[in-house]
Amino acid sequence: MQDGGARHTGRVFSVLSKTERHNAIRDLVATTAISNQEELRRKLIRRGFDVTQATVSRDIHELHLYKGPSGYALPSGNGNGHLREEEDSGLPAVHEVLRSFGLKVKQAQNQLVLITASGGAQPVALAIDHEDWKEVVGTLAGDDTVLIICPDQKSASKLKARLEEMIG
Amino acid sequence: MQDGGARHTGRVFSVLSKTERHNAIRDLVATTAISNQEELRRKLIRRGFDVTQATVSRDIHELHLYKGPSGYALPSGNGNGHLREEEDSGLPAVHEVLRSFGLKVKQAQNQLVLITASGGAQPVALAIDHEDWKEVVGTLAGDDTVLIICPDQKSASKLKARLEEMIG
DNA sequence: AAGCGCACTGCATATTTATACAATTGATTT
DNA sequence: AAATCAATTGTATAAATATGCAGTGCGCTT
């Protein structure tokens, strides 16, 4: 269902169609404005893919495209995803996440910049937030960097020491 | 058309309805899974907003929401949105987003840390950026935290007061 | 107060999107 | 080779979303 490739049985070469079409769709969606499936269908036809609206609808599903004010768009990779679940308290202790993800801490005035392994910033920041330390005014996490804002330079230093100890 | 507020003529107090509803929608969309307008309609009704699907459809337009694989989503501020032109001032006023997402503001020197509901940071930061306030040097948004850099401690205090007032 | 203009909304309906079902095709098994 | 199976797609239609039009109500002007 997913790839259409040789994965399971059946189809192995006609692939030249569906996957190609998906790529074409990604390209079209990324570079041109497409406000509905008929429009996308027409553009696909111009590129040699003769399909119906039903197929286009299915493709859009498989590609996880979004539809917004200005037409279809690619999945943002970032924020949109994890709106759902989340659950509750199951967070690992800071020292655990730090031990696995933490790399180093740098200080700039009242701010700390915590470098983590790739993809580790969010979980680390979450864990830190949960500690409710008074040295932490707030955190901001990207992919591998966490910015920690402290009330002042002094508390930043203190926190830095603590974090470094945890990183080991 | 945009605000429904006192902007032009007419309506100034019934606003208690449409804008409130918009906030409720932002909140619902950010915190729960909503896969179609009927569902959103039902949830709105449970919150006391008795509207039809048509109105919900219009609201979704005005709020620039996206619809993706997992239901409706807020404009990501980031990747998804403005690939396209952008048109005019389509962003909701700060006080609107703040009312729905803002939780509290903390100050550290010349920085403000604005805590928002989960998923609210991007839209809030976007709105703030758009205001072009001289107290704002720049913003950084994660998932539920916005860092606002101000020129100095004094302007930070001033801005803090203003934001707190908006949060209510 | 009468008249006008505009925001807002419901109703009915047009437009757009999703999907149940059946047909086709090529690989795999017996 | 016949039977079988999974993948893919079209057709027809259901489901979801958008919108033209008309009605209502408030504020402003006259």
mmCIF file of C-alpha atoms (C1' of nucleotides) in Angstrom:
data_model
loop_
_atom_site.group_PDB
_atom_site.id
_atom_site.type_symbol
_atom_site.label_atom_id
_atom_site.label_comp_id
_atom_site.label_asym_id
_atom_site.label_seq_id
_atom_site.Cartn_x
_atom_site.Cartn_y
_atom_site.Cartn_z
ATOM 1 C CA MET A 1 0.000 0.000 0.000
ATOM 2 C CA GLN A 2 2.702 2.346 0.968
ATOM 3 C CA ASP A 3 5.397 2.209 -1.610
ATOM 4 C CA GLY A 4 4.005 0.244 -4.454
ATOM 5 C CA GLY A 5 7.504 -1.025 -4.909
ATOM 6 C CA ALA A 6 8.687 -4.619 -4.731
ATOM 7 C CA ARG A 7 7.967 -4.657 -1.048
ATOM 8 C CA HIS A 8 5.602 -7.580 -0.898
ATOM 9 C CA THR A 9 4.357 -9.177 -4.032
ATOM 10 C CA GLY A 10 3.082 -7.911 -7.301
ATOM 11 C CA ARG A 11 4.063 -4.763 -9.098
ATOM 12 C CA VAL A 12 7.718 -4.129 -9.455
ATOM 13 C CA PHE A 13 8.195 -2.211 -12.601
ATOM 14 C CA SER A 14 4.997 -0.366 -13.195
ATOM 15 C CA VAL A 15 6.409 1.494 -10.203
ATOM 16 C CA LEU A 16 7.658 3.801 -12.810
ATOM 17 C CA SER A 17 4.228 5.214 -12.410
ATOM 18 C CA LYS A 18 2.935 5.666 -8.908
ATOM 19 C CA THR A 19 6.170 6.671 -7.232
ATOM 20 C CA GLU A 20 7.056 8.978 -10.067
ATOM 21 C CA ARG A 21 3.673 10.511 -9.745
ATOM 22 C CA HIS A 22 4.157 11.055 -6.060
ATOM 23 C CA ASN A 23 7.393 12.844 -6.742
ATOM 24 C CA ALA A 24 5.710 14.974 -9.336
ATOM 25 C CA ILE A 25 3.035 15.845 -6.829
ATOM 26 C CA ARG A 26 5.567 16.825 -4.189
ATOM 27 C CA ASP A 27 7.274 18.983 -6.710
ATOM 28 C CA LEU A 28 4.124 20.653 -7.932
ATOM 29 C CA VAL A 29 2.873 21.277 -4.432
ATOM 30 C CA ALA A 30 6.187 22.752 -3.357
ATOM 31 C CA THR A 31 6.601 25.056 -6.313
ATOM 32 C CA THR A 32 3.174 26.038 -7.513
ATOM 33 C CA ALA A 33 -0.109 26.991 -5.962
ATOM 34 C CA ILE A 34 -2.640 24.193 -6.050
ATOM 35 C CA SER A 35 -5.982 24.875 -4.576
ATOM 36 C CA ASN A 36 -7.879 21.714 -5.316
ATOM 37 C CA GLN A 37 -7.486 18.215 -6.593
ATOM 38 C CA GLU A 38 -8.853 18.909 -10.029
ATOM 39 C CA GLU A 39 -6.197 21.524 -10.510
ATOM 40 C CA LEU A 40 -3.529 19.135 -9.379
ATOM 41 C CA ARG A 41 -4.975 16.534 -11.681
ATOM 42 C CA ARG A 42 -4.709 18.853 -14.664
ATOM 43 C CA LYS A 43 -1.125 19.711 -13.879
ATOM 44 C CA LEU A 44 -0.286 16.054 -13.526
ATOM 45 C CA ILE A 45 -1.857 15.312 -16.872
ATOM 46 C CA ARG A 46 0.292 17.982 -18.453
ATOM 47 C CA ARG A 47 3.254 16.105 -17.059
ATOM 48 C CA GLY A 48 2.043 12.875 -18.549
ATOM 49 C CA PHE A 49 0.249 11.295 -15.627
ATOM 50 C CA ASP A 50 -3.267 10.456 -16.667
ATOM 51 C CA VAL A 51 -5.181 9.900 -13.467
ATOM 52 C CA THR A 52 -8.546 10.653 -11.931
ATOM 53 C CA GLN A 53 -9.424 12.802 -8.979
ATOM 54 C CA ALA A 54 -9.908 9.700 -6.845
ATOM 55 C CA THR A 55 -6.328 8.690 -7.345
ATOM 56 C CA VAL A 56 -5.105 12.166 -6.620
ATOM 57 C CA SER A 57 -7.069 12.106 -3.388
ATOM 58 C CA ARG A 58 -5.406 8.858 -2.414
ATOM 59 C CA ASP A 59 -1.997 10.191 -3.306
ATOM 60 C CA ILE A 60 -2.500 13.230 -1.161
ATOM 61 C CA HIS A 61 -3.325 10.963 1.704
ATOM 62 C CA GLU A 62 -0.283 8.826 1.237
ATOM 63 C CA LEU A 63 1.942 11.869 0.996
ATOM 64 C CA HIS A 64 0.463 13.352 4.166
ATOM 65 C CA LEU A 65 -0.094 16.680 2.515
ATOM 66 C CA TYR A 66 -1.851 19.529 4.256
ATOM 67 C CA LYS A 67 -4.435 21.811 2.841
ATOM 68 C CA GLY A 68 -4.414 25.376 3.984
ATOM 69 C CA PRO A 69 -5.517 28.838 2.985
ATOM 70 C CA SER A 70 -3.218 28.919 0.014
ATOM 71 C CA GLY A 71 -3.679 25.406 -1.235
ATOM 72 C CA TYR A 72 -1.917 22.152 -0.597
ATOM 73 C CA ALA A 73 1.373 22.133 1.252
ATOM 74 C CA LEU A 74 4.055 19.685 2.241
ATOM 75 C CA PRO A 75 4.174 18.375 5.786
ATOM 76 C CA SER A 76 6.163 20.845 7.807
ATOM 77 C CA GLY A 77 8.294 18.254 9.528
ATOM 78 C CA ASN A 78 8.277 20.508 12.518
ATOM 79 C CA GLY A 79 5.531 21.727 14.726
ATOM 80 C CA ASN A 80 2.438 20.312 13.218
ATOM 81 C CA GLY A 81 2.976 16.754 14.178
ATOM 82 C CA HIS A 82 2.857 16.105 17.861
ATOM 83 C CA LEU A 83 -0.226 18.102 18.622
ATOM 84 C CA ARG A 84 -1.796 14.824 19.553
ATOM 85 C CA GLU A 85 -1.109 12.372 22.324
ATOM 86 C CA GLU A 86 1.550 13.524 24.700
ATOM 87 C CA GLU A 87 0.216 11.638 27.683
ATOM 88 C CA ASP A 88 1.245 12.797 31.069
ATOM 89 C CA SER A 89 3.924 12.443 33.645
ATOM 90 C CA GLY A 90 6.010 9.704 32.129
ATOM 91 C CA LEU A 91 9.057 11.945 31.809
ATOM 92 C CA PRO A 92 12.468 10.571 32.590
ATOM 93 C CA ALA A 93 14.509 12.404 35.153
ATOM 94 C CA VAL A 94 16.772 15.143 33.894
ATOM 95 C CA HIS A 95 19.933 13.393 34.727
ATOM 96 C CA GLU A 96 18.824 10.465 32.622
ATOM 97 C CA VAL A 97 18.130 12.437 29.494
ATOM 98 C CA LEU A 98 21.191 14.513 30.067
ATOM 99 C CA ARG A 99 23.310 11.448 30.428
ATOM 100 C CA SER A 100 22.062 10.147 27.097
ATOM 101 C CA PHE A 101 21.739 13.369 25.134
ATOM 102 C CA GLY A 102 23.719 16.068 26.840
ATOM 103 C CA LEU A 103 26.985 17.080 25.295
ATOM 104 C CA LYS A 104 28.045 20.388 26.772
ATOM 105 C CA VAL A 105 26.855 23.598 28.330
ATOM 106 C CA LYS A 106 27.947 27.099 27.461
ATOM 107 C CA GLN A 107 27.088 30.269 29.266
ATOM 108 C CA ALA A 108 26.401 33.750 27.927
ATOM 109 C CA GLN A 109 25.431 36.197 30.581
ATOM 110 C CA ASN A 110 22.237 34.897 32.115
ATOM 111 C CA GLN A 111 21.695 32.348 29.366
ATOM 112 C CA LEU A 112 22.868 28.808 28.996
ATOM 113 C CA VAL A 113 23.185 27.022 25.709
ATOM 114 C CA LEU A 114 22.985 23.304 26.080
ATOM 115 C CA ILE A 115 24.227 21.247 23.185
ATOM 116 C CA THR A 116 22.686 17.819 22.850
ATOM 117 C CA ALA A 117 22.888 14.906 20.492
ATOM 118 C CA SER A 118 20.815 15.334 17.385
ATOM 119 C CA GLY A 119 17.130 15.221 18.160
ATOM 120 C CA GLY A 120 17.738 15.363 21.882
ATOM 121 C CA ALA A 121 16.864 18.973 22.541
ATOM 122 C CA GLN A 122 13.117 18.582 22.944
ATOM 123 C CA PRO A 123 13.182 15.743 25.468
ATOM 124 C CA VAL A 124 15.918 17.429 27.454
ATOM 125 C CA ALA A 125 14.071 20.710 27.575
ATOM 126 C CA LEU A 126 10.902 18.955 28.596
ATOM 127 C CA ALA A 127 12.682 17.244 31.457
ATOM 128 C CA ILE A 128 14.273 20.463 32.613
ATOM 129 C CA ASP A 129 10.972 22.295 32.514
ATOM 130 C CA HIS A 130 9.444 19.634 34.669
ATOM 131 C CA GLU A 131 11.959 20.157 37.409
ATOM 132 C CA ASP A 132 10.619 23.593 38.122
ATOM 133 C CA TRP A 133 13.974 24.912 39.182
ATOM 134 C CA LYS A 134 14.093 28.481 40.305
ATOM 135 C CA GLU A 135 17.234 29.021 38.224
ATOM 136 C CA VAL A 136 15.189 28.357 35.112
ATOM 137 C CA VAL A 137 13.013 31.102 33.770
ATOM 138 C CA GLY A 138 12.268 29.187 30.605
ATOM 139 C CA THR A 139 13.689 26.932 27.927
ATOM 140 C CA LEU A 140 13.598 26.871 24.162
ATOM 141 C CA ALA A 141 14.508 23.765 22.242
ATOM 142 C CA GLY A 142 15.374 23.231 18.627
ATOM 143 C CA ASP A 143 16.774 19.990 17.368
ATOM 144 C CA ASP A 144 20.107 19.730 19.119
ATOM 145 C CA THR A 145 20.288 22.950 21.084
ATOM 146 C CA VAL A 146 18.455 24.051 24.167
ATOM 147 C CA LEU A 147 18.475 27.643 25.258
ATOM 148 C CA ILE A 148 17.938 28.090 28.958
ATOM 149 C CA ILE A 149 17.112 31.486 30.315
ATOM 150 C CA CYS A 150 18.095 32.123 33.920
ATOM 151 C CA PRO A 151 17.153 35.047 36.140
ATOM 152 C CA ASP A 152 20.704 36.327 36.243
ATOM 153 C CA GLN A 153 24.296 35.526 35.564
ATOM 154 C CA LYS A 154 24.868 34.063 38.974
ATOM 155 C CA SER A 155 22.084 31.510 38.873
ATOM 156 C CA ALA A 156 23.150 30.635 35.358
ATOM 157 C CA SER A 157 26.594 29.713 36.624
ATOM 158 C CA LYS A 158 25.106 27.645 39.359
ATOM 159 C CA LEU A 159 22.810 25.789 37.018
ATOM 160 C CA LYS A 160 25.622 25.300 34.550
ATOM 161 C CA ALA A 161 27.636 23.506 37.189
ATOM 162 C CA ARG A 162 24.734 21.289 38.081
ATOM 163 C CA LEU A 163 24.031 20.373 34.483
ATOM 164 C CA GLU A 164 27.645 19.651 33.758
ATOM 165 C CA GLU A 165 27.752 17.355 36.689
ATOM 166 C CA MET A 166 24.774 15.482 35.332
ATOM 167 C CA ILE A 167 26.214 15.173 31.866
ATOM 168 C CA GLY A 168 29.196 13.498 33.493
ATOM 169 C CA MET B 1 -14.563 40.942 7.716
ATOM 170 C CA GLN B 2 -11.395 40.209 9.484
ATOM 171 C CA ASP B 3 -11.821 41.118 13.046
ATOM 172 C CA GLY B 4 -15.477 41.642 13.516
ATOM 173 C CA GLY B 5 -14.349 44.025 16.180
ATOM 174 C CA ALA B 6 -14.946 47.712 16.272
ATOM 175 C CA ARG B 7 -12.656 48.158 13.344
ATOM 176 C CA HIS B 8 -15.065 49.806 10.965
ATOM 177 C CA THR B 9 -18.633 50.363 11.911
ATOM 178 C CA GLY B 10 -21.267 48.300 13.520
ATOM 179 C CA ARG B 11 -20.750 45.523 15.999
ATOM 180 C CA VAL B 12 -18.754 46.437 18.998
ATOM 181 C CA PHE B 13 -20.115 44.346 21.747
ATOM 182 C CA SER B 14 -21.675 41.320 20.158
ATOM 183 C CA VAL B 15 -17.977 40.775 19.561
ATOM 184 C CA LEU B 16 -18.309 38.891 22.749
ATOM 185 C CA SER B 17 -19.352 36.176 20.441
ATOM 186 C CA LYS B 18 -17.349 35.829 17.275
ATOM 187 C CA THR B 19 -13.962 36.623 18.720
ATOM 188 C CA GLU B 20 -14.580 34.433 21.706
ATOM 189 C CA ARG B 21 -15.545 31.685 19.359
ATOM 190 C CA HIS B 22 -12.372 32.157 17.369
ATOM 191 C CA ASN B 23 -10.356 31.803 20.515
ATOM 192 C CA ALA B 24 -12.251 28.704 21.490
ATOM 193 C CA ILE B 25 -11.544 27.269 18.068
ATOM 194 C CA ARG B 26 -7.838 28.003 18.306
ATOM 195 C CA ASP B 27 -7.801 26.379 21.663
ATOM 196 C CA LEU B 28 -9.723 23.305 20.579
ATOM 197 C CA VAL B 29 -7.643 22.876 17.488
ATOM 198 C CA ALA B 30 -4.428 23.194 19.446
ATOM 199 C CA THR B 31 -5.358 20.809 22.187
ATOM 200 C CA THR B 32 -7.718 18.226 20.759
ATOM 201 C CA ALA B 33 -8.017 16.235 17.593
ATOM 202 C CA ILE B 34 -10.605 17.606 15.225
ATOM 203 C CA SER B 35 -11.080 15.852 11.960
ATOM 204 C CA ASN B 36 -13.997 17.677 10.463
ATOM 205 C CA GLN B 37 -16.173 20.705 10.860
ATOM 206 C CA GLU B 38 -19.103 18.854 12.308
ATOM 207 C CA GLU B 39 -16.902 17.610 15.085
ATOM 208 C CA LEU B 40 -15.605 21.074 15.734
ATOM 209 C CA ARG B 41 -19.160 22.307 15.676
ATOM 210 C CA ARG B 42 -20.174 19.808 18.333
ATOM 211 C CA LYS B 43 -17.295 20.758 20.572
ATOM 212 C CA LEU B 44 -18.125 24.404 20.171
ATOM 213 C CA ILE B 45 -21.697 23.754 21.120
ATOM 214 C CA ARG B 46 -20.510 22.025 24.254
ATOM 215 C CA ARG B 47 -18.690 25.231 25.058
ATOM 216 C CA GLY B 48 -21.793 27.233 24.510
ATOM 217 C CA PHE B 49 -21.333 28.440 20.957
ATOM 218 C CA ASP B 50 -24.366 27.445 18.965
ATOM 219 C CA VAL B 51 -23.353 27.729 15.343
ATOM 220 C CA THR B 52 -23.772 25.911 12.080
ATOM 221 C CA GLN B 53 -21.224 24.183 9.911
ATOM 222 C CA ALA B 54 -21.284 27.125 7.537
ATOM 223 C CA THR B 55 -20.083 29.461 10.217
ATOM 224 C CA VAL B 56 -17.427 27.050 11.321
ATOM 225 C CA SER B 57 -16.212 26.866 7.757
ATOM 226 C CA ARG B 58 -15.957 30.638 7.621
ATOM 227 C CA ASP B 59 -14.168 30.763 10.942
ATOM 228 C CA ILE B 60 -11.624 28.250 9.777
ATOM 229 C CA HIS B 61 -10.959 30.426 6.801
ATOM 230 C CA GLU B 62 -10.531 33.534 8.882
ATOM 231 C CA LEU B 63 -8.201 31.778 11.273
ATOM 232 C CA HIS B 64 -6.108 30.418 8.408
ATOM 233 C CA LEU B 65 -6.222 26.917 9.789
ATOM 234 C CA TYR B 66 -4.767 23.988 7.935
ATOM 235 C CA LYS B 67 -6.227 20.577 7.497
ATOM 236 C CA GLY B 68 -3.882 17.656 7.481
ATOM 237 C CA PRO B 69 -3.716 13.950 8.095
ATOM 238 C CA SER B 70 -4.545 14.347 11.756
ATOM 239 C CA GLY B 71 -7.225 16.964 11.496
ATOM 240 C CA TYR B 72 -7.169 20.711 11.652
ATOM 241 C CA ALA B 73 -4.035 22.496 12.773
ATOM 242 C CA LEU B 74 -2.882 25.980 13.563
ATOM 243 C CA PRO B 75 -0.761 27.804 11.068
ATOM 244 C CA SER B 76 2.718 26.609 11.910
ATOM 245 C CA GLY B 77 4.278 30.013 11.519
ATOM 246 C CA ASN B 78 7.139 27.977 10.311
ATOM 247 C CA GLY B 79 7.250 25.643 7.398
ATOM 248 C CA ASN B 80 3.719 25.115 6.366
ATOM 249 C CA GLY B 81 2.183 28.432 5.997
ATOM 250 C CA HIS B 82 3.303 31.254 3.914
ATOM 251 C CA LEU B 83 4.977 29.344 1.127
ATOM 252 C CA ARG B 84 2.570 31.251 -0.967
ATOM 253 C CA GLU B 85 2.253 34.978 -1.345
ATOM 254 C CA GLU B 86 0.855 35.877 2.084
ATOM 255 C CA GLU B 87 -1.448 38.575 0.997
ATOM 256 C CA ASP B 88 -2.138 41.183 3.555
ATOM 257 C CA SER B 89 -2.359 41.242 7.279
ATOM 258 C CA GLY B 90 -4.021 37.901 7.724
ATOM 259 C CA LEU B 91 -2.645 37.399 11.225
ATOM 260 C CA PRO B 92 -4.857 37.546 14.245
ATOM 261 C CA ALA B 93 -4.181 40.455 16.522
ATOM 262 C CA VAL B 94 -1.796 39.764 19.366
ATOM 263 C CA HIS B 95 -4.357 40.232 22.003
ATOM 264 C CA GLU B 96 -6.445 37.512 20.427
ATOM 265 C CA VAL B 97 -3.777 34.875 20.373
ATOM 266 C CA LEU B 98 -2.573 35.923 23.747
ATOM 267 C CA ARG B 99 -6.006 35.604 25.155
ATOM 268 C CA SER B 100 -6.254 32.047 23.881
ATOM 269 C CA PHE B 101 -2.705 30.833 24.401
ATOM 270 C CA GLY B 102 -0.900 33.143 26.753
ATOM 271 C CA LEU B 103 -0.308 31.854 30.240
ATOM 272 C CA LYS B 104 2.265 34.086 31.824
ATOM 273 C CA VAL B 105 5.193 36.363 31.222
ATOM 274 C CA LYS B 106 8.444 36.353 33.093
ATOM 275 C CA GLN B 107 11.253 38.812 32.784
ATOM 276 C CA ALA B 108 14.971 38.257 32.969
ATOM 277 C CA GLN B 109 17.005 41.352 32.381
ATOM 278 C CA ASN B 110 16.207 42.529 28.884
ATOM 279 C CA GLN B 111 14.453 39.301 27.961
ATOM 280 C CA LEU B 112 10.899 38.185 28.353
ATOM 281 C CA VAL B 113 9.855 34.582 28.485
ATOM 282 C CA LEU B 114 6.288 34.079 27.503
ATOM 283 C CA ILE B 115 4.747 30.771 28.436
ATOM 284 C CA THR B 116 1.871 29.636 26.266
ATOM 285 C CA ALA B 117 -0.409 26.655 25.995
ATOM 286 C CA SER B 118 1.108 23.714 24.189
ATOM 287 C CA GLY B 119 1.537 24.449 20.515
ATOM 288 C CA GLY B 120 0.775 28.103 20.981
ATOM 289 C CA ALA B 121 4.243 29.564 20.838
ATOM 290 C CA GLN B 122 4.575 29.823 17.066
ATOM 291 C CA PRO B 123 1.323 31.651 16.409
ATOM 292 C CA VAL B 124 1.928 33.984 19.312
ATOM 293 C CA ALA B 125 5.432 34.824 18.182
ATOM 294 C CA LEU B 126 4.192 35.377 14.685
ATOM 295 C CA ALA B 127 1.591 37.802 15.902
ATOM 296 C CA ILE B 128 4.080 39.678 18.031
ATOM 297 C CA ASP B 129 6.553 39.952 15.200
ATOM 298 C CA HIS B 130 3.874 41.422 13.047
ATOM 299 C CA GLU B 131 3.215 44.219 15.441
ATOM 300 C CA ASP B 132 6.587 45.717 14.786
ATOM 301 C CA TRP B 133 6.896 47.074 18.280
ATOM 302 C CA LYS B 134 10.025 49.006 19.052
ATOM 303 C CA GLU B 135 10.341 47.120 22.348
ATOM 304 C CA VAL B 136 10.869 43.922 20.414
ATOM 305 C CA VAL B 137 14.261 43.217 18.970
ATOM 306 C CA GLY B 138 13.315 39.702 18.032
ATOM 307 C CA THR B 139 11.458 36.574 19.088
ATOM 308 C CA LEU B 140 12.238 32.880 19.290
ATOM 309 C CA ALA B 141 9.459 30.350 19.584
ATOM 310 C CA GLY B 142 9.490 26.723 20.536
ATOM 311 C CA ASP B 143 6.391 24.755 21.255
ATOM 312 C CA ASP B 144 5.047 26.444 24.326
ATOM 313 C CA THR B 145 7.603 29.128 25.064
ATOM 314 C CA VAL B 146 8.412 32.366 23.331
ATOM 315 C CA LEU B 147 11.585 34.234 24.052
ATOM 316 C CA ILE B 148 11.365 37.926 23.366
ATOM 317 C CA ILE B 149 14.493 39.975 23.218
ATOM 318 C CA CYS B 150 14.104 43.646 24.091
ATOM 319 C CA PRO B 151 16.578 46.481 23.690
ATOM 320 C CA ASP B 152 16.955 46.912 27.425
ATOM 321 C CA GLN B 153 15.530 46.105 30.785
ATOM 322 C CA LYS B 154 13.287 49.088 30.813
ATOM 323 C CA SER B 155 11.540 48.359 27.540
ATOM 324 C CA ALA B 156 11.227 44.761 28.629
ATOM 325 C CA SER B 157 9.312 45.816 31.709
ATOM 326 C CA LYS B 158 7.084 47.999 29.664
ATOM 327 C CA LEU B 159 6.330 45.268 27.186
ATOM 328 C CA LYS B 160 5.790 42.793 29.967
ATOM 329 C CA ALA B 161 3.071 44.955 31.421
ATOM 330 C CA ARG B 162 1.413 45.283 28.077
ATOM 331 C CA LEU B 163 1.476 41.560 27.418
ATOM 332 C CA GLU B 164 0.169 40.721 30.856
ATOM 333 C CA GLU B 165 -2.680 43.060 30.330
ATOM 334 C CA MET B 166 -3.525 41.270 27.113
ATOM 335 C CA ILE B 167 -3.394 37.849 28.687
ATOM 336 C CA GLY B 168 -5.926 39.092 31.151
ATOM 337 C "C1'" DA C 1 -37.030 58.155 14.652
ATOM 338 C "C1'" DA C 2 -36.284 56.823 10.121
ATOM 339 C "C1'" DG C 3 -32.904 55.261 6.838
ATOM 340 C "C1'" DC C 4 -28.688 53.299 5.626
ATOM 341 C "C1'" DG C 5 -24.633 50.402 5.836
ATOM 342 C "C1'" DC C 6 -22.212 46.730 7.484
ATOM 343 C "C1'" DA C 7 -20.992 42.623 10.177
ATOM 344 C "C1'" DC C 8 -22.667 38.259 10.981
ATOM 345 C "C1'" DT C 9 -25.128 34.074 10.384
ATOM 346 C "C1'" DG C 10 -28.419 30.377 8.781
ATOM 347 C "C1'" DC C 11 -30.304 27.931 4.995
ATOM 348 C "C1'" DA C 12 -29.922 25.725 0.814
ATOM 349 C "C1'" DT C 13 -26.954 24.274 -2.464
ATOM 350 C "C1'" DA C 14 -22.651 24.022 -5.303
ATOM 351 C "C1'" DT C 15 -18.115 22.411 -5.115
ATOM 352 C "C1'" DT C 16 -14.566 19.567 -3.439
ATOM 353 C "C1'" DT C 17 -12.814 15.449 -1.331
ATOM 354 C "C1'" DA C 18 -13.054 10.638 0.305
ATOM 355 C "C1'" DT C 19 -14.362 5.921 -0.305
ATOM 356 C "C1'" DA C 20 -16.962 1.343 -1.327
ATOM 357 C "C1'" DC C 21 -16.858 -1.643 -4.930
ATOM 358 C "C1'" DA C 22 -15.371 -3.856 -8.910
ATOM 359 C "C1'" DA C 23 -11.989 -4.608 -12.550
ATOM 360 C "C1'" DT C 24 -7.238 -5.146 -14.137
ATOM 361 C "C1'" DT C 25 -2.574 -6.658 -13.876
ATOM 362 C "C1'" DG C 26 1.535 -8.965 -12.680
ATOM 363 C "C1'" DA C 27 3.881 -11.880 -9.339
ATOM 364 C "C1'" DT C 28 3.670 -16.223 -6.554
ATOM 365 C "C1'" DT C 29 2.088 -20.597 -5.426
ATOM 366 C "C1'" DT C 30 0.204 -25.167 -6.302
ATOM 367 C "C1'" DA D 1 -1.064 -23.254 -16.467
ATOM 368 C "C1'" DA D 2 -4.557 -22.490 -13.169
ATOM 369 C "C1'" DA D 3 -5.547 -20.486 -8.993
ATOM 370 C "C1'" DT D 4 -4.454 -16.947 -5.847
ATOM 371 C "C1'" DC D 5 -3.063 -12.684 -3.953
ATOM 372 C "C1'" DA D 6 -1.695 -7.989 -3.418
ATOM 373 C "C1'" DA D 7 -1.412 -3.536 -5.492
ATOM 374 C "C1'" DT D 8 -3.436 -0.047 -8.177
ATOM 375 C "C1'" DT D 9 -6.943 2.479 -10.375
ATOM 376 C "C1'" DG D 10 -11.567 4.005 -12.331
ATOM 377 C "C1'" DT D 11 -16.498 4.572 -11.551
ATOM 378 C "C1'" DA D 12 -20.077 6.009 -8.887
ATOM 379 C "C1'" DT D 13 -21.412 7.945 -4.872
ATOM 380 C "C1'" DA D 14 -21.134 9.411 -0.045
ATOM 381 C "C1'" DA D 15 -19.188 12.782 2.977
ATOM 382 C "C1'" DA D 16 -17.222 17.120 3.896
ATOM 383 C "C1'" DT D 17 -16.524 21.878 2.854
ATOM 384 C "C1'" DA D 18 -17.507 26.370 0.692
ATOM 385 C "C1'" DT D 19 -20.602 29.944 -0.727
ATOM 386 C "C1'" DG D 20 -24.711 32.815 -2.826
ATOM 387 C "C1'" DC D 21 -28.477 34.811 -0.972
ATOM 388 C "C1'" DA D 22 -31.475 36.615 2.371
ATOM 389 C "C1'" DG D 23 -32.582 37.951 7.089
ATOM 390 C "C1'" DT D 24 -31.314 40.208 11.469
ATOM 391 C "C1'" DG D 25 -29.433 43.582 14.432
ATOM 392 C "C1'" DC D 26 -26.478 47.297 15.754
ATOM 393 C "C1'" DG D 27 -24.373 51.840 15.080
ATOM 394 C "C1'" DC D 28 -24.272 55.944 12.590
ATOM 395 C "C1'" DT D 29 -26.132 59.602 9.972
ATOM 396 C "C1'" DT D 30 -29.803 62.700 8.734
#
